[in-house]
Tab-separated table of C-alpha atoms in Angstrom:
chain	number	residue	atom	x	y	z
D	4	MET	CA	24.081	65.220	27.803
D	5	SER	CA	20.298	65.020	27.734
D	6	PHE	CA	18.443	64.225	24.559
D	7	GLU	CA	17.208	67.221	22.566
D	8	TRP	CA	13.707	66.785	21.259
D	9	PRO	CA	12.813	68.330	17.902
D	10	TRP	CA	9.935	70.858	17.810
D	11	GLN	CA	7.659	68.247	16.210
D	12	TYR	CA	7.775	66.190	19.384
D	13	ASN	CA	5.702	68.846	21.163
D	14	PHE	CA	3.338	69.303	18.241
D	15	PRO	CA	0.239	67.194	18.955
D	16	PRO	CA	-0.593	66.340	15.316
D	17	PHE	CA	2.850	64.789	14.965
D	18	PHE	CA	1.366	61.725	16.668
D	19	THR	CA	-1.498	61.399	14.193
D	20	LEU	CA	-0.705	59.731	10.892
D	21	GLN	CA	-1.416	62.583	8.502
D	22	PRO	CA	-4.073	62.040	5.838
D	23	ASN	CA	-2.409	64.339	3.319
D	24	VAL	CA	0.249	62.452	1.359
D	25	ASP	CA	2.806	65.261	1.134
D	26	THR	CA	2.418	66.154	4.785
D	27	ARG	CA	2.714	62.491	5.702
D	28	GLN	CA	6.016	62.234	3.849
D	29	LYS	CA	7.410	65.125	5.877
D	30	GLN	CA	6.030	63.596	9.027
D	31	LEU	CA	7.558	60.177	8.396
D	32	ALA	CA	10.920	61.697	7.536
D	33	ALA	CA	10.862	63.555	10.842
D	34	TRP	CA	9.860	60.398	12.706
D	35	CYS	CA	12.668	58.377	11.120
D	36	SER	CA	15.159	61.032	12.056
D	37	LEU	CA	13.841	61.232	15.619
D	38	ALA	CA	13.778	57.464	16.110
D	39	LEU	CA	17.352	57.078	14.869
D	40	SER	CA	18.753	59.952	16.950
D	41	TYR	CA	16.994	58.634	20.023
D	42	CYS	CA	18.464	55.178	19.496
D	43	ARG	CA	21.873	56.651	18.819
D	44	HIS	CA	21.712	58.761	21.973
D	45	HIS	CA	20.709	55.856	24.168
D	46	LYS	CA	22.833	53.311	22.294
D	47	LEU	CA	19.825	51.146	21.518
D	48	TYR	CA	20.403	48.441	18.951
D	49	THR	CA	17.416	46.181	19.314
D	50	LEU	CA	13.812	47.176	19.834
D	51	GLY	CA	10.799	45.131	20.796
D	52	ILE	CA	7.540	46.415	19.425
D	53	MET	CA	5.794	46.044	22.783
D	54	GLU	CA	8.261	48.137	24.797
D	55	VAL	CA	8.611	50.625	21.971
D	56	GLN	CA	4.980	51.688	22.298
D	57	GLU	CA	5.641	52.830	25.844
D	58	CYS	CA	8.957	54.437	24.992
D	59	PRO	CA	8.883	58.244	25.487
D	60	VAL	CA	9.654	58.741	21.809
D	61	PHE	CA	6.365	57.266	20.695
D	62	ASN	CA	4.390	57.967	23.834
D	63	HIS	CA	4.577	61.592	24.849
D	64	LYS	CA	2.808	61.616	28.184
D	65	ASN	CA	3.224	65.364	28.749
D	66	ILE	CA	0.972	66.235	25.850
D	67	ASP	CA	-1.075	63.053	26.104
D	68	ARG	CA	-0.288	61.883	22.595
D	69	LYS	CA	1.063	58.587	21.336
D	70	LEU	CA	1.848	57.120	17.975
D	71	SER	CA	-0.430	54.179	17.170
D	72	THR	CA	1.035	50.719	16.614
D	73	GLU	CA	0.007	50.962	12.988
D	74	ALA	CA	1.878	54.230	12.614
D	75	ILE	CA	4.946	52.896	14.444
D	76	LEU	CA	5.080	49.999	12.003
D	77	ILE	CA	4.851	52.433	9.114
D	78	VAL	CA	7.767	54.424	10.523
D	79	PHE	CA	9.748	51.216	10.979
D	80	GLU	CA	9.001	50.208	7.408
D	81	GLU	CA	10.445	53.525	6.260
D	82	LEU	CA	13.553	52.862	8.327
D	83	ARG	CA	13.795	49.385	6.876
D	84	LYS	CA	13.627	50.766	3.347
D	85	LYS	CA	16.468	53.142	4.162
D	86	GLY	CA	18.611	50.316	5.510
D	87	ASN	CA	18.448	51.426	9.125
D	88	LEU	CA	16.229	48.647	10.438
D	89	GLU	CA	15.941	44.891	10.122
D	90	TRP	CA	13.226	42.618	11.478
D	91	LEU	CA	14.420	39.702	13.544
D	92	ASP	CA	11.213	37.739	13.166
D	93	LYS	CA	8.435	37.295	10.646
D	94	ASN	CA	5.819	38.550	13.103
D	95	LYS	CA	7.641	41.864	13.416
D	96	THR	CA	7.955	41.875	17.159
D	97	GLN	CA	11.700	42.476	17.395
D	98	CYS	CA	14.017	44.475	15.204
D	99	LEU	CA	17.586	45.593	14.887
D	100	VAL	CA	18.129	49.332	14.649
D	101	MET	CA	21.157	50.437	12.729
D	102	TRP	CA	21.420	54.121	13.492
D	103	ARG	CA	24.804	53.690	11.948
D	104	ARG	CA	24.806	51.275	9.057
D	105	PRO	CA	27.360	48.403	8.931
D	106	GLU	CA	29.299	50.139	6.167
D	107	GLU	CA	29.564	53.275	8.277
D	108	TRP	CA	30.740	51.321	11.297
D	109	GLY	CA	33.161	49.403	9.112
D	110	LYS	CA	34.688	52.639	7.932
D	111	LEU	CA	35.082	53.907	11.505
D	112	ILE	CA	36.665	50.690	12.604
D	113	TYR	CA	39.078	50.664	9.715
D	114	GLN	CA	40.025	54.252	10.394
D	115	TRP	CA	40.684	53.475	14.030
D	116	VAL	CA	42.722	50.469	13.112
D	117	SER	CA	44.773	52.310	10.511
D	118	ARG	CA	45.444	55.112	12.958
D	119	SER	CA	46.578	52.610	15.527
D	120	ALA	CA	48.951	51.103	12.983
D	121	MET	CA	47.523	47.664	13.588
D	122	VAL	CA	47.328	46.955	9.908
D	123	ASN	CA	48.654	43.633	8.661
D	124	SER	CA	48.420	41.963	12.042
D	125	CYS	CA	45.738	40.051	13.837
D	126	ASN	CA	43.847	41.662	16.647
D	127	THR	CA	40.935	41.109	18.983
D	128	PHE	CA	38.025	43.548	19.041
D	129	PRO	CA	39.154	47.097	19.926
D	130	PRO	CA	37.915	48.210	23.344
D	131	GLU	CA	37.095	51.703	22.039
D	132	PHE	CA	33.982	50.340	20.460
D	133	HIS	CA	32.614	49.251	23.788
D	134	GLY	CA	28.846	49.083	23.750
D	135	LEU	CA	28.786	48.135	20.126
D	136	GLU	CA	26.881	44.909	20.085
D	137	GLU	CA	28.582	41.912	18.581
D	138	TRP	CA	26.092	41.295	15.801
D	139	MET	CA	26.583	44.873	14.634
D	140	LEU	CA	30.328	44.617	14.844
D	141	ILE	CA	30.367	41.383	12.869
D	142	ARG	CA	28.264	42.964	10.168
D	143	SER	CA	30.592	45.945	10.036
D	144	LEU	CA	33.568	43.665	9.674
D	145	GLN	CA	31.758	41.704	7.009
D	146	ALA	CA	31.194	44.965	5.181
D	147	LEU	CA	34.931	45.623	5.387
D	148	GLN	CA	35.584	42.077	4.272
D	149	THR	CA	33.430	42.609	1.207
D	150	ASP	CA	35.499	45.677	0.549
D	151	GLY	CA	38.686	43.680	0.813
D	152	LYS	CA	39.878	45.619	3.822
D	153	ALA	CA	39.570	42.933	6.475
D	154	GLU	CA	39.131	39.254	7.129
D	155	VAL	CA	37.173	37.748	9.971
D	156	ILE	CA	38.976	34.750	11.408
D	157	THR	CA	37.571	32.155	13.730
D	158	MET	CA	40.029	31.324	16.482
D	159	ASP	CA	39.906	28.934	19.429
D	160	ASP	CA	38.753	31.533	21.894
D	161	GLY	CA	36.417	33.405	19.603
D	162	LYS	CA	36.645	35.541	16.533
D	163	GLY	CA	39.470	37.737	15.396
D	164	VAL	CA	39.981	40.036	12.544
D	165	LYS	CA	42.847	40.729	10.245
D	166	PHE	CA	43.053	44.136	8.588
D	167	PHE	CA	44.703	44.815	5.272
F	20	MET	CA	14.177	79.157	0.336
F	21	LEU	CA	15.471	82.706	0.520
F	22	SER	CA	17.654	84.301	3.129
F	23	ILE	CA	16.001	86.923	5.288
F	24	ASP	CA	17.829	89.683	3.430
F	25	GLU	CA	16.708	88.479	0.029
F	26	CYS	CA	13.214	88.134	1.313
F	27	MET	CA	13.110	91.509	2.947
F	28	SER	CA	13.928	93.224	-0.321
F	29	LYS	CA	11.361	91.016	-1.976
F	30	GLN	CA	8.843	92.135	0.609
F	31	MET	CA	9.784	95.719	-0.062
F	32	LYS	CA	8.901	95.150	-3.678
F	33	THR	CA	5.712	93.441	-2.622
F	34	PHE	CA	4.720	96.486	-0.678
F	35	LYS	CA	5.291	98.811	-3.543
F	36	TYR	CA	2.678	97.520	-5.884
F	37	ASN	CA	0.893	99.623	-8.361
F	38	LEU	CA	-2.622	98.938	-7.132
F	39	GLU	CA	-5.146	100.688	-9.303
F	40	GLU	CA	-7.965	98.561	-8.069
F	41	PHE	CA	-7.056	99.194	-4.476
F	42	ALA	CA	-6.930	102.909	-5.068
F	43	SER	CA	-10.410	103.029	-6.501
F	44	LYS	CA	-11.731	100.981	-3.585
F	45	HIS	CA	-10.204	103.150	-0.906
F	46	LYS	CA	-10.037	106.470	-2.650
F	47	GLN	CA	-12.522	108.057	-0.283
F	48	GLU	CA	-10.688	107.087	2.902
F	49	ILE	CA	-7.413	108.213	1.493
F	50	HIS	CA	-8.926	111.540	0.455
F	51	LYS	CA	-10.582	112.020	3.824
F	52	SER	CA	-7.700	111.489	6.134
F	53	SER	CA	-4.744	113.704	5.442
F	54	GLN	CA	-3.509	113.041	8.953
F	55	PHE	CA	-3.529	109.344	8.163
F	56	ARG	CA	-1.498	110.028	5.085
F	57	VAL	CA	1.109	112.094	6.857
F	58	GLN	CA	1.440	109.565	9.659
F	59	PHE	CA	2.087	106.787	7.260
F	60	GLN	CA	4.270	108.819	5.096
F	61	GLU	CA	6.472	109.080	8.156
F	62	MET	CA	6.187	105.374	8.771
F	63	CYS	CA	7.196	104.698	5.202
F	64	ALA	CA	10.283	106.795	5.666
F	65	THR	CA	11.114	104.988	8.879
F	66	ILE	CA	10.687	101.632	7.211
F	67	GLY	CA	12.702	102.822	4.266
F	68	VAL	CA	9.981	102.269	1.705
F	69	ASP	CA	9.821	104.636	-1.208
F	70	PRO	CA	6.099	105.191	-1.672
F	71	LEU	CA	6.535	106.536	-5.145
F	72	ALA	CA	8.436	103.645	-6.642
F	73	SER	CA	6.226	102.029	-9.209
F	74	GLY	CA	5.387	98.392	-9.071
F	75	LYS	CA	5.412	96.075	-12.032
F	76	GLY	CA	1.711	95.569	-12.368
F	77	PHE	CA	-0.799	93.620	-10.446
F	78	CYS	CA	-0.656	89.907	-9.880
F	79	TRP	CA	-3.074	87.617	-8.115
F	80	GLN	CA	-0.762	87.086	-5.206
F	81	SER	CA	-0.747	90.718	-4.249
F	82	GLN	CA	-4.506	90.753	-4.447
F	83	ARG	CA	-4.682	87.938	-1.968
F	84	LEU	CA	-2.130	89.684	0.162
F	85	LEU	CA	-4.400	92.672	0.271
F	86	GLU	CA	-7.428	90.614	1.132
F	87	MET	CA	-5.558	89.183	4.028
F	88	LEU	CA	-4.209	92.431	5.288
F	89	GLY	CA	-7.589	93.638	6.435
F	90	VAL	CA	-7.157	92.302	9.947
F	91	GLY	CA	-7.184	94.270	13.167
F	92	ASP	CA	-3.564	93.599	13.941
F	93	PHE	CA	-0.689	96.054	13.896
F	94	TYR	CA	1.507	94.122	11.547
F	95	HIS	CA	-1.239	93.518	9.092
F	96	LYS	CA	-2.027	97.189	9.306
F	97	LEU	CA	1.603	97.940	8.716
F	98	GLY	CA	1.584	96.191	5.386
F	99	LEU	CA	-1.759	97.676	4.460
F	100	GLN	CA	-0.718	101.141	5.448
F	101	ILE	CA	2.416	101.028	3.422
F	102	ILE	CA	0.416	100.070	0.382
F	103	GLU	CA	-2.160	102.741	1.114
F	104	VAL	CA	0.465	105.383	1.369
F	105	CYS	CA	2.060	104.262	-1.850
F	106	LEU	CA	-1.231	104.780	-3.578
F	107	ALA	CA	-2.260	107.901	-1.766
F	108	LEU	CA	0.943	109.680	-2.479
F	109	LYS	CA	1.088	108.477	-6.022
F	110	HIS	CA	-2.400	109.586	-6.851
F	111	LEU	CA	-2.646	112.711	-4.824
F	112	HIS	CA	0.754	114.205	-5.088
F	113	GLY	CA	1.243	113.468	-8.721
F	114	GLY	CA	4.602	111.843	-8.462
F	115	GLU	CA	6.285	114.236	-6.081
F	116	ARG	CA	9.208	112.720	-4.364
F	117	VAL	CA	8.738	112.176	-0.639
F	118	HIS	CA	11.433	113.579	1.555
F	119	HIS	CA	12.712	110.771	3.693
F	120	GLN	CA	13.437	111.617	7.259
F	121	GLY	CA	16.879	110.810	8.428
F	122	ARG	CA	17.012	107.356	9.901
F	123	GLY	CA	18.499	107.120	13.324
F	124	LYS	CA	19.909	103.816	14.526
F	125	SER	CA	16.846	103.026	16.605
F	126	ALA	CA	14.503	103.735	13.724
F	127	GLN	CA	16.521	101.362	11.568
F	128	ASP	CA	16.408	98.626	14.194
F	129	VAL	CA	12.716	99.006	14.710
F	130	SER	CA	11.961	98.869	11.031
F	131	GLN	CA	13.940	95.710	10.399
F	132	ASP	CA	12.369	94.073	13.378
F	133	ASP	CA	8.942	95.275	12.336
F	134	LEU	CA	9.397	93.789	8.913
F	135	VAL	CA	10.478	90.455	10.336
F	136	ARG	CA	7.471	90.457	12.626
F	137	ALA	CA	5.207	91.552	9.816
F	138	ILE	CA	6.425	88.638	7.752
F	139	LYS	CA	5.932	86.310	10.691
F	140	LYS	CA	2.353	87.456	11.025
F	141	LEU	CA	1.772	87.218	7.336
F	142	LYS	CA	3.048	83.673	7.398
F	143	ALA	CA	-0.095	82.832	9.310
F	144	MET	CA	-1.811	83.381	5.999
F	145	GLU	CA	0.929	81.431	4.245
F	146	ASN	CA	0.483	83.546	1.184
F	147	GLY	CA	3.944	83.164	-0.129
F	148	PHE	CA	5.602	84.054	3.161
F	149	GLY	CA	6.775	81.653	5.796
F	150	VAL	CA	9.520	82.390	8.278
F	151	ILE	CA	11.260	79.354	9.630
F	152	SER	CA	13.903	79.818	12.239
F	153	VAL	CA	16.985	77.777	11.573
F	154	GLY	CA	19.311	78.044	14.518
F	155	SER	CA	19.848	81.742	15.053
F	156	SER	CA	18.806	82.901	11.603
F	157	TYR	CA	15.668	82.719	9.528
F	158	LEU	CA	14.756	81.209	6.254
F	159	VAL	CA	11.815	82.490	4.338
F	160	GLN	CA	9.805	79.944	2.470
F	161	SER	CA	8.135	81.213	-0.647
F	162	VAL	CA	5.376	78.784	-1.288
F	163	PRO	CA	2.322	80.124	-3.002
F	164	ALA	CA	-0.931	78.775	-1.665
F	165	GLU	CA	-4.358	78.924	-3.216
F	166	LEU	CA	-6.452	80.638	-0.602
F	167	ASN	CA	-9.796	82.392	-0.783
F	168	MET	CA	-11.652	84.467	1.773
F	169	ASP	CA	-13.175	81.439	3.504
F	170	HIS	CA	-9.722	79.953	4.061
F	171	THR	CA	-8.376	83.264	5.248
F	172	VAL	CA	-11.125	83.778	7.786
F	173	VAL	CA	-10.586	80.314	9.235
F	174	LEU	CA	-6.838	80.899	9.414
F	175	GLN	CA	-7.501	84.090	11.304
F	176	LEU	CA	-9.687	82.195	13.772
F	177	ALA	CA	-6.963	79.603	14.220
F	178	GLU	CA	-4.387	82.263	14.924
F	179	LYS	CA	-5.564	82.693	18.501
F	180	LYS	CA	-4.572	79.265	19.740
F	181	GLY	CA	-2.663	77.883	16.784
F	182	TYR	CA	-5.410	75.344	16.141
F	183	ILE	CA	-9.114	75.179	15.436
F	184	SER	CA	-11.935	72.665	15.370
F	185	VAL	CA	-15.095	72.230	13.315
F	186	SER	CA	-17.421	73.284	16.116
F	187	GLU	CA	-15.314	76.311	17.020
F	188	ILE	CA	-15.571	77.498	13.429
F	189	ARG	CA	-19.287	76.824	13.268
F	190	GLU	CA	-19.873	78.678	16.495
F	191	SER	CA	-17.846	81.665	15.390
F	192	LEU	CA	-18.923	81.974	11.795
F	193	LYS	CA	-22.297	80.246	11.804
F	194	TRP	CA	-21.351	78.220	8.744
F	195	GLU	CA	-22.809	74.935	7.703
F	196	ARG	CA	-20.767	71.888	8.496
F	197	GLU	CA	-20.056	71.154	4.848
F	198	ARG	CA	-18.575	74.589	4.283
F	199	VAL	CA	-16.324	74.215	7.326
F	200	CYS	CA	-15.121	70.776	6.297
F	201	HIS	CA	-14.438	71.977	2.798
F	202	VAL	CA	-12.130	74.700	4.109
F	203	LEU	CA	-10.332	72.395	6.532
F	204	GLU	CA	-9.814	69.799	3.819
F	205	HIS	CA	-8.228	72.448	1.660
F	206	LEU	CA	-5.906	73.606	4.444
F	207	LEU	CA	-4.812	69.996	4.948
F	208	LYS	CA	-4.282	69.619	1.228
F	209	GLU	CA	-2.139	72.744	1.076
F	210	GLY	CA	-0.061	71.480	3.959
F	211	LEU	CA	-1.025	74.483	6.073
F	212	ALA	CA	-2.818	72.396	8.633
F	213	TRP	CA	-2.088	69.085	10.323
F	214	LEU	CA	-4.746	66.847	11.790
F	215	ASP	CA	-4.753	65.965	15.472
F	216	SER	CA	-7.180	63.099	15.966
F	217	GLN	CA	-6.213	62.492	19.574
F	218	ALA	CA	-7.621	65.743	20.895
F	219	SER	CA	-10.411	65.243	23.405
F	220	GLY	CA	-13.876	65.728	21.967
F	221	GLU	CA	-13.314	66.320	18.285
F	222	PRO	CA	-10.334	66.461	15.915
F	223	GLN	CA	-8.268	69.623	15.907
F	224	TYR	CA	-6.533	71.260	12.991
F	225	TRP	CA	-3.181	72.748	13.887
F	226	LEU	CA	-1.154	75.219	11.877
F	227	PRO	CA	2.568	74.397	12.086
F	228	ALA	CA	3.389	77.892	10.898
F	229	LEU	CA	1.745	79.300	13.990
F	230	PHE	CA	3.137	76.629	16.285
F	231	SER	CA	6.777	77.587	16.032
F	232	GLU	CA	5.733	81.181	16.427
F	233	LEU	CA	3.852	80.350	19.586
F	234	THR	CA	6.854	78.726	21.129
F	235	SER	CA	9.221	81.535	20.186
F	236	LEU	CA	9.089	85.253	20.868
F	237	ASP	CA	5.700	86.644	20.102
F	238	VAL	CA	4.377	90.185	20.011
F	239	THR	CA	2.439	91.198	23.100
F	240	PRO	CA	-0.423	93.697	22.957
F	241	GLU	CA	1.705	96.193	24.917
F	242	GLU	CA	4.504	95.945	22.389
F	243	THR	CA	1.986	96.447	19.634
F	244	ASN	CA	0.670	99.630	21.267
F	245	GLN	CA	4.162	100.934	21.746
F	246	MET	CA	4.981	100.460	18.121
F	247	THR	CA	1.871	102.051	16.683
F	248	PRO	CA	2.704	105.621	15.664
């Protein structure tokens, strides 16, 4: 299924950081939403600021408009404030994108596990969550652990998890 | 946000204003053209507007609405004509009830569609009307905006392409730069315009209200001619 662009994507001013504060708020909200859906669609978990500038999301060649680096960083800061993004380095060149937050993943995992009646036994990572990067999975399990619903166990051949 | 149905009845009320000031301004035209009156009496009936229903007084919004309706465009004329007929019939027929013609199915369809289009056109002026399509239905956004004649004229200019620039305005209206900038600043402030600083040459000011209209079904000149009674 191809990605569906929102109407703003074809609206040239969308790529100019708006001077009016209220308009800018609407604009940033739309950008956050677009960035997250794009990452979700393409299963992107980590972004490098260099590649991101050339990514079709921020660089719309058809209408010859691109979001400036400054504006991209502002969008990313919004995402960070909402808990959907985390910088991997102080220089802000690489970041983790959590289009689904660890708690949300944790819930999904627990639901899957409960449905599969694997509760109260040890298990290795479920194959259904293929594509889910390990760091994200570990965070999700940690979220479950905090909730008292799971325990991450280190075994000889890697990590395992026990669900309660 | 109102549903289209709620808004359409609200628009009906809008069109039925008691406009004393308007009457005195246009009394002569109304007196002169009885044919005009009859034509629009018929249109009123088709649209389902009761020209003799009295409005609840005169507020600033309706005044602005009137100011903006003076544009050479069918749907602006539609709104204006409905108001004119309301007044004409009220003043000249002394409260006689207008006999509504029976509404056939096609007349009904046309009138609903006309009203939706009229609202869509009026949204270009953003004077309390904004139609946003949400999936297959519409939401009407009632956001009052403070607009004067200068703003209106610039909005009208922008309607052609959905955007406008400082030099385009200056060329068209022969205004001084300061006056142009003042208007554009206000449109930005009201959220009616967005700035595009990546346009070649000079910045452009785009109207999002017109943008979604441009990408969806619009009214062609032929359609307009067909619909004019």
